[in-house]
Amino acid sequence: MSALTVDDRARYRANPTVLQALKSPRMLTREVLAGLVVGLALIPEAIAFSVIAGVDPKVGLFSSFIMAVSIAFLGGRPAMVTAATGAVALVIAPVAPTYGMDYFIATVILAGIFQVILGVLGVAKLMRFIPRSVMVGFVNALAIFVFSSQFPQLIDKPWMVYPLVALGIVVMIVMPRITRVVPAPLVSVIIVTAVVLTFAIAVPTVGDQGELPKSLPELFIPNVPLTWETFTIIAPFALGVSLVGLMESLLTAKLVDEITDTHSNKTRESWAQGVANMLSGIFGGMGGCAVIGQTMIGVKASGARTRISTFCAGIFLFLLVVVFGDFVSTIPMAALVAVMIMVAIGAFDWHSVKPSTLKRMPKSETFVMVATVLLVLVTHNLAVGVVGGVLVASVLFVRRVAHFVSVSRTVSEDGDSVTYVVNGELFFASSNDLTTLFSYSSDPERVVIDLTGSHIWDASTVAALDAIETKYAALGKSVEIIGMNDSSQRMRGRLTGGFE
């Protein structure tokens, strides 16, 4: 890891800082209460993801606690929450039922090691290649995911669930107009819970999702043979977890950057995610990555901005399930469903689907956004959607740029020479047709190709120029290439003649 320059430190400096939050009672209250809301929201999700991964609910709960607390100190994106996630659960799900819990934990630890290596190698720099249309598609697909994931708590449930969810939504809409000192989601959870307890309404509660742990997490050293065979079993799952986890975490960090108008150190976030996963595994957790739903609850709904909220989310999660587990068990799922629905509505980029936006936006950009959303929804995998969206965007970009190359032909007054002026970027997509744009047989003996308005980007273009020269040479004509910039000259000088 390279040392940060003075400019880097200024760019990545948190705003506001933890010290500023500690000195401001108002800001500190906001951060702590945001952490409490996020901690509450993590409970049902962690339990649900544990079920998906085929492990005991306490595995997901302990993982969320350990990762949230560790990333609060290590992470490169203040206020972002890391915990057990559905994306990681889906990737690692086959391990525990097939090979047992020891192999499961070993997979989590190895995934963390892979993430540390990828972080040190600078994988975060690849984020610059993700277009905005893919980012919008990622956000919209995630919002749809968050919304649709609430359906199991709404279908075939007692009818009182629906008015309770509606009550929670109304509270979150009205509360910010009254005061923003206390996060609206927390007020909503308290009011809905109070109504259920006061009137003894029989609806599903957090306790119905699974048994909450009663003790601290313990060290879990996996009892697996340290052999190549073990590595070949767990490595594919570990690599999948590491890639999916990093992609979701870095995209979430980028989203929080935009919301807060600040910068995050994504290289630091990458290896920090790895360390958090290793710690999670060592204490018997299932691993995870950044959770965009809970992060949006903290950052967008509750106004969190510092590491304090992330740390408090982990601490409150632990206290709520271990110390106050009996009370937390009574919280109706309707209260948390209402919070998640509002998060989904707030996270969706409604501007991207407005008729005026769609009319103004290039069709290729809209197509990439829709393709990303559809890929995520069909595969139920955010990583597949993002990679697919980037590929679609790349193909459309290459196709669009390939048509920007133009060739104009001018014959000298005496008819002894001809000049071809090439304008545009020359690479594999545009240079493949370059050889067809010359009039070989009808041209005079002296041919000049002017590349002043173009640039050679790859070997395909050098090969195309070599082919043009070869065709003219076969007809006894000479070719002079002029106007190349220094970079193009160096590439052609290094590669020309190497394709025969």
XYZ file of C-alpha atoms in Angstrom:
500
model
C 0.000 0.000 0.000
C 1.506 3.279 -1.102
C 1.755 6.232 1.240
C -0.889 8.915 0.863
C 0.173 12.356 -0.313
C -0.906 15.573 1.402
C -3.581 16.094 -1.279
C -4.844 12.515 -0.779
C -5.180 13.060 2.959
C -7.148 16.244 2.380
C -9.371 14.501 -0.144
C -10.144 11.532 2.104
C -10.495 13.553 5.315
C -13.864 12.821 6.898
C -16.351 15.665 7.027
C -17.578 15.881 9.703
C -14.919 14.079 11.729
C -15.500 11.841 14.735
C -13.954 14.515 16.972
C -16.349 17.147 15.635
C -19.294 14.828 16.282
C -18.110 14.128 19.840
C -17.925 17.870 20.536
C -21.432 18.520 19.199
C -24.251 17.086 21.378
C -26.730 17.497 18.521
C -24.521 15.699 16.015
C -23.545 12.981 18.487
C -27.204 12.334 19.329
C -27.999 11.993 15.641
C -25.148 9.530 15.108
C -26.060 7.379 18.112
C -29.757 7.260 17.273
C -28.947 6.453 13.645
C -26.825 3.560 14.912
C -29.750 2.350 17.031
C -32.122 2.352 14.046
C -29.598 0.517 11.867
C -28.925 -2.001 14.628
C -32.646 -2.765 14.822
C -32.896 -3.111 11.044
C -29.923 -5.501 10.933
C -31.581 -8.105 13.159
C -34.222 -9.593 10.825
C -31.903 -9.302 7.816
C -29.064 -11.148 9.570
C -31.452 -13.907 10.646
C -32.888 -14.222 7.133
C -29.435 -14.360 5.522
C -28.355 -17.033 7.989
C -31.258 -19.171 6.822
C -30.211 -18.627 3.189
C -26.641 -19.663 4.040
C -27.894 -22.776 5.831
C -26.508 -21.883 9.267
C -27.879 -21.008 12.710
C -29.346 -17.453 13.050
C -26.739 -16.513 15.635
C -24.026 -16.970 12.973
C -25.437 -14.100 10.923
C -26.094 -11.938 13.985
C -22.568 -12.377 15.353
C -21.138 -11.736 11.884
C -23.067 -8.467 11.565
C -21.920 -7.314 15.017
C -18.242 -8.141 14.420
C -18.096 -6.699 10.909
C -19.928 -3.478 11.778
C -17.647 -2.758 14.736
C -14.417 -3.654 12.920
C -15.264 -1.708 9.746
C -16.093 1.348 11.878
C -12.382 1.523 12.747
C -10.808 0.085 9.592
C -13.070 1.116 6.703
C -12.455 3.859 4.178
C -16.071 5.083 3.993
C -17.426 6.687 7.188
C -21.091 5.923 8.023
C -21.230 2.906 5.699
C -22.481 -0.282 7.408
C -20.986 -3.727 6.825
C -22.779 -6.869 7.964
C -24.075 -10.245 6.800
C -25.642 -9.887 3.349
C -27.838 -11.843 0.984
C -25.334 -11.636 -1.894
C -22.626 -13.350 0.179
C -25.133 -15.825 1.651
C -26.174 -16.953 -1.834
C -22.574 -17.575 -2.907
C -21.538 -19.465 0.208
C -24.839 -21.331 0.739
C -23.695 -24.748 -0.638
C -20.691 -25.044 1.695
C -22.208 -25.736 5.135
C -24.790 -28.362 4.039
C -22.237 -30.167 1.857
C -18.954 -29.964 3.758
C -19.879 -28.885 7.299
C -19.422 -25.835 9.486
C -15.626 -26.070 9.710
C -15.260 -25.787 5.946
C -17.837 -22.979 5.992
C -15.775 -20.890 8.429
C -12.549 -21.692 6.566
C -14.202 -20.367 3.404
C -15.124 -17.103 5.118
C -11.558 -16.622 6.402
C -10.037 -17.403 2.979
C -12.458 -14.958 1.337
C -11.163 -12.287 3.703
C -7.565 -13.127 2.765
C -8.450 -12.841 -0.935
C -10.038 -9.435 -0.319
C -6.959 -8.142 1.510
C -4.782 -9.260 -1.422
C -7.114 -7.685 -3.978
C -7.269 -4.506 -1.923
C -3.480 -4.225 -1.744
C -3.250 -4.868 -5.499
C -5.536 -1.870 -6.101
C -8.704 -3.554 -7.339
C -10.663 -0.481 -6.196
C -9.205 1.464 -9.135
C -11.395 -0.610 -11.450
C -14.382 1.352 -10.103
C -13.558 4.145 -12.539
C -14.641 1.872 -15.387
C -18.209 1.556 -14.098
C -20.402 4.012 -16.084
C -23.042 6.137 -14.395
C -25.820 4.275 -16.232
C -24.646 1.022 -14.612
C -24.509 2.749 -11.232
C -28.089 3.995 -11.653
C -29.172 0.502 -12.674
C -27.427 -0.958 -9.626
C -29.207 1.469 -7.298
C -32.608 0.916 -8.905
C -32.234 -2.879 -8.886
C -31.178 -2.768 -5.240
C -34.196 -0.633 -4.370
C -36.466 -3.149 -6.120
C -34.679 -5.960 -4.286
C -35.153 -4.289 -0.899
C -38.825 -3.670 -1.655
C -39.541 -7.184 -2.979
C -37.696 -8.800 -0.066
C -40.482 -7.494 2.192
C -43.168 -9.531 0.377
C -42.717 -12.647 2.574
C -43.661 -10.469 5.563
C -46.770 -9.151 3.781
C -48.220 -12.195 2.022
C -50.515 -14.583 3.920
C -50.150 -12.590 7.148
C -52.809 -11.356 9.630
C -54.726 -8.418 8.182
C -53.556 -6.121 10.970
C -50.051 -6.209 9.457
C -51.167 -3.881 6.662
C -52.518 -0.981 8.761
C -49.441 -1.268 10.992
C -47.128 -0.982 7.995
C -49.179 1.969 6.755
C -48.922 3.608 10.185
C -45.163 3.204 10.170
C -44.884 4.761 6.705
C -47.089 7.716 7.677
C -44.961 8.372 10.782
C -41.776 8.416 8.666
C -43.347 10.844 6.193
C -44.717 13.233 8.826
C -41.934 13.060 11.434
C -39.216 14.943 9.447
C -41.637 17.884 9.084
C -41.887 18.127 12.849
C -38.263 17.486 13.877
C -35.121 15.844 12.550
C -33.420 15.550 15.931
C -34.706 11.988 16.358
C -34.529 9.733 13.266
C -37.988 9.131 11.825
C -37.409 5.353 11.407
C -36.697 4.988 15.143
C -39.880 6.890 16.064
C -41.817 4.741 13.625
C -40.528 1.476 15.158
C -41.312 2.687 18.697
C -44.858 3.833 17.847
C -45.797 0.689 15.909
C -44.350 -1.536 18.656
C -46.214 0.424 21.326
C -49.497 0.032 19.441
C -48.998 -3.732 19.095
C -48.087 -4.208 22.770
C -50.823 -1.900 24.072
C -53.624 -3.554 22.165
C -52.124 -7.068 22.263
C -52.280 -7.389 18.474
C -51.240 -10.819 17.217
C -48.826 -10.220 14.350
C -45.415 -11.746 13.415
C -42.532 -10.412 15.501
C -38.745 -10.436 15.345
C -38.749 -13.372 17.753
C -40.638 -15.450 15.187
C -37.709 -15.167 12.750
C -35.365 -17.281 14.876
C -33.829 -17.679 18.310
C -31.609 -14.809 19.419
C -28.203 -15.621 20.987
C -27.714 -15.260 24.735
C -23.911 -15.113 24.959
C -20.792 -13.550 23.463
C -19.319 -14.966 20.244
C -16.439 -17.393 20.810
C -13.273 -18.089 18.859
C -13.862 -20.650 16.130
C -10.728 -22.199 14.647
C -11.918 -24.413 11.773
C -10.806 -28.014 12.070
C -9.903 -28.670 8.450
C -6.785 -30.311 7.000
C -4.336 -27.741 5.619
C -3.997 -29.495 2.267
C -4.292 -28.642 -1.410
C -7.511 -30.647 -1.549
C -9.090 -28.445 1.120
C -7.982 -25.354 -0.783
C -9.514 -26.597 -4.052
C -12.818 -27.221 -2.239
C -13.186 -23.839 -0.550
C -11.225 -21.543 -2.900
C -13.946 -21.198 -5.606
C -16.557 -20.256 -2.993
C -14.100 -17.942 -1.192
C -13.164 -16.179 -4.424
C -16.852 -15.717 -5.267
C -17.548 -14.255 -1.826
C -14.561 -11.906 -2.071
C -15.479 -10.580 -5.528
C -19.200 -10.171 -4.810
C -18.455 -8.591 -1.439
C -15.932 -6.114 -2.832
C -18.128 -5.125 -5.741
C -21.181 -4.502 -3.570
C -19.114 -2.663 -0.944
C -17.342 -0.381 -3.423
C -20.558 0.437 -5.265
C -22.248 1.234 -1.960
C -19.294 3.426 -0.966
C -19.570 5.280 -4.276
C -23.282 5.813 -3.681
C -22.663 7.207 -0.178
C -19.971 9.472 -1.642
C -22.571 10.990 -3.955
C -25.196 11.382 -1.221
C -22.815 13.027 1.256
C -20.748 14.915 -1.351
C -17.531 13.521 0.162
C -14.766 11.162 -0.952
C -13.939 7.731 0.443
C -10.685 5.781 0.358
C -11.818 2.747 -1.610
C -8.447 0.998 -1.490
C -8.584 1.136 2.292
C -12.203 -0.008 2.190
C -11.228 -3.008 0.054
C -8.627 -4.481 2.403
C -10.684 -3.455 5.444
C -13.552 -5.576 4.147
C -11.111 -8.476 3.994
C -9.953 -7.982 7.575
C -13.573 -7.710 8.727
C -14.428 -10.988 6.995
C -11.409 -12.707 8.546
C -12.439 -11.507 12.020
C -16.003 -12.604 11.350
C -14.819 -16.088 10.427
C -12.489 -16.385 13.403
C -15.444 -15.680 15.705
C -17.777 -18.070 13.900
C -19.524 -15.545 11.619
C -20.739 -16.049 8.062
C -18.980 -13.045 6.529
C -20.581 -10.301 4.512
C -20.037 -6.907 2.922
C -21.560 -3.427 2.873
C -25.346 -3.515 3.265
C -26.910 -0.794 1.158
C -30.367 -1.001 2.745
C -29.152 -0.399 6.290
C -26.548 2.082 5.062
C -29.324 4.105 3.425
C -31.325 3.945 6.679
C -28.351 5.451 8.471
C -27.108 7.937 5.879
C -30.239 9.015 4.031
C -33.094 8.427 6.480
C -31.283 9.190 9.751
C -28.562 11.643 8.688
C -25.525 9.622 9.825
C -22.160 10.933 8.620
C -19.395 9.500 10.823
C -17.909 6.204 11.996
C -19.757 6.655 15.276
C -23.046 5.562 13.704
C -21.476 2.402 12.242
C -19.828 1.525 15.558
C -23.070 2.149 17.444
C -24.992 -0.001 14.945
C -22.737 -2.951 15.805
C -22.818 -2.325 19.546
C -26.591 -1.796 19.630
C -27.112 -4.931 17.552
C -25.148 -6.932 20.106
C -26.883 -5.364 23.105
C -30.319 -5.723 21.544
C -29.990 -9.442 20.784
C -27.953 -10.532 23.831
C -29.056 -8.197 26.634
C -32.473 -7.013 25.479
C -33.349 -10.014 23.369
C -36.672 -10.577 25.138
C -37.830 -7.042 24.326
C -36.484 -7.058 20.760
C -38.352 -10.298 20.140
C -41.613 -8.417 20.679
C -40.947 -5.833 17.931
C -43.459 -6.480 15.144
C -41.974 -7.232 11.737
C -44.474 -4.728 10.335
C -42.465 -1.923 11.932
C -39.247 -3.015 10.218
C -41.041 -3.704 6.931
C -42.296 -0.117 6.917
C -38.725 1.149 7.405
C -37.381 -1.011 4.570
C -40.177 0.057 2.205
C -39.341 3.713 2.800
C -35.656 2.931 2.275
C -36.484 1.286 -1.065
C -38.604 4.248 -2.154
C -35.898 6.701 -1.136
C -33.074 4.723 -2.753
C -34.736 4.354 -6.158
C -33.555 6.973 -8.671
C -36.979 8.241 -9.763
C -35.381 10.924 -11.909
C -33.910 8.207 -14.150
C -37.360 6.942 -15.185
C -39.123 10.296 -15.645
C -40.495 10.695 -19.199
C -38.555 13.938 -19.627
C -35.307 12.219 -18.619
C -35.891 9.208 -20.860
C -36.643 11.531 -23.775
C -33.475 13.557 -23.252
C -31.120 10.683 -22.338
C -29.333 8.765 -25.165
C -31.107 5.472 -25.819
C -27.884 3.544 -25.231
C -27.609 4.957 -21.692
C -31.189 3.969 -20.884
C -30.637 0.514 -22.384
C -27.569 -0.064 -20.188
C -29.493 1.008 -17.072
C -32.438 -1.282 -17.889
C -30.107 -4.164 -18.789
C -28.327 -3.839 -15.422
C -31.629 -3.869 -13.538
C -32.944 -6.897 -15.455
C -29.719 -8.872 -15.012
C -29.771 -8.262 -11.248
C -33.427 -9.199 -10.931
C -33.115 -12.337 -13.093
C -29.916 -13.663 -11.484
C -30.606 -12.304 -7.964
C -26.933 -11.351 -7.983
C -25.784 -7.731 -7.884
C -22.295 -8.617 -9.102
C -23.620 -10.347 -12.231
C -25.833 -7.358 -12.968
C -23.006 -4.855 -12.620
C -20.504 -6.880 -14.662
C -23.144 -7.507 -17.318
C -24.069 -3.827 -17.356
C -20.417 -2.812 -17.797
C -20.044 -5.279 -20.685
C -23.185 -3.968 -22.393
C -22.006 -0.379 -21.894
C -18.563 -1.261 -23.288
C -19.989 -2.909 -26.398
C -22.300 0.037 -27.078
C -19.475 2.515 -26.491
C -17.108 0.684 -28.825
C -19.842 0.461 -31.452
C -20.556 4.175 -31.151
C -16.904 5.284 -31.211
C -16.072 2.987 -34.143
C -18.270 5.132 -36.401
C -16.417 8.331 -35.518
C -13.479 7.538 -37.819
C -13.560 9.293 -41.189
C -11.210 9.157 -44.157
C -11.110 11.897 -46.816
C -9.262 11.485 -50.159
C -7.606 14.377 -52.050
C -5.658 13.992 -55.327
C -2.913 16.547 -56.043
C -3.362 19.001 -58.941
C -0.701 17.291 -61.040
C -2.222 13.875 -60.327
C 1.110 12.447 -59.098
C 0.046 11.874 -55.503
C -2.997 11.311 -53.309
C -3.496 12.283 -49.671
C -5.767 10.416 -47.283
C -6.650 12.357 -44.102
C -7.748 10.053 -41.268
C -9.699 11.558 -38.353
C -10.832 9.708 -35.215
C -9.632 7.187 -32.661
C -8.042 4.103 -34.233
C -8.492 0.857 -32.313
C -9.701 -2.663 -33.077
C -13.338 -1.690 -33.707
C -12.620 1.273 -35.995
C -9.427 0.077 -37.702
C -10.843 -3.237 -38.932
C -12.644 -1.388 -41.733
C -9.761 1.024 -42.349
C -8.238 -1.111 -45.110
C -11.486 -0.907 -47.130
C -11.445 2.890 -47.336
C -8.547 3.205 -49.822
C -8.700 3.116 -53.646
C -5.616 0.949 -54.192
C -5.743 0.291 -57.916
C -6.852 3.768 -59.033
C -4.479 5.761 -56.804
C -1.279 7.315 -58.238
C 2.153 5.943 -57.367
C 2.667 8.199 -54.328
C 0.241 7.821 -51.410
C 0.291 9.994 -48.274
C -1.705 8.985 -45.170
C -2.141 11.898 -42.755
C -2.824 10.781 -39.148
C -2.646 14.251 -37.567
C -6.299 14.042 -36.513
C -6.180 10.496 -35.167
C -4.476 8.322 -32.564
C -3.227 4.722 -32.698
C -4.411 2.794 -29.641
C -3.659 -0.875 -30.299
C -1.928 -3.557 -32.349
C -4.992 -4.030 -34.562
C -4.480 -0.541 -35.984
C -0.762 -1.122 -36.599
C -1.639 -4.363 -38.387
C -4.209 -2.509 -40.509
C -1.628 0.121 -41.539
C 0.864 -2.637 -42.381
C -1.778 -4.319 -44.549
C -2.457 -1.053 -46.394
C 1.247 -0.582 -47.098
C 1.549 -4.189 -48.274
C -1.364 -3.812 -50.713
C 0.100 -0.632 -52.214
C 3.585 -2.210 -52.406
C 2.142 -5.137 -54.366
C 0.927 -2.561 -56.923
C 4.340 -0.861 -57.059
C 3.214 2.215 -55.136
C 4.874 3.963 -52.192
C 3.149 4.937 -48.942
C 4.186 7.724 -46.566
C 2.481 8.018 -43.167
C 2.697 11.491 -41.630
C 1.271 13.388 -38.668
C 1.537 10.674 -36.034
C 1.851 11.906 -32.446
C 4.691 10.624 -30.274
C 2.641 7.886 -28.612
C 1.372 6.567 -31.946
C 4.881 6.627 -33.398
C 6.260 4.621 -30.488
C 3.510 2.000 -30.753
C 3.891 1.629 -34.526
C 7.686 1.539 -34.284
C 7.479 -1.262 -31.725
C 4.831 -3.364 -33.483
C 5.068 -2.744 -37.220
C 6.158 -5.739 -39.260
C 5.356 -8.148 -36.456
C 2.138 -9.533 -37.920
C 3.429 -11.428 -40.948
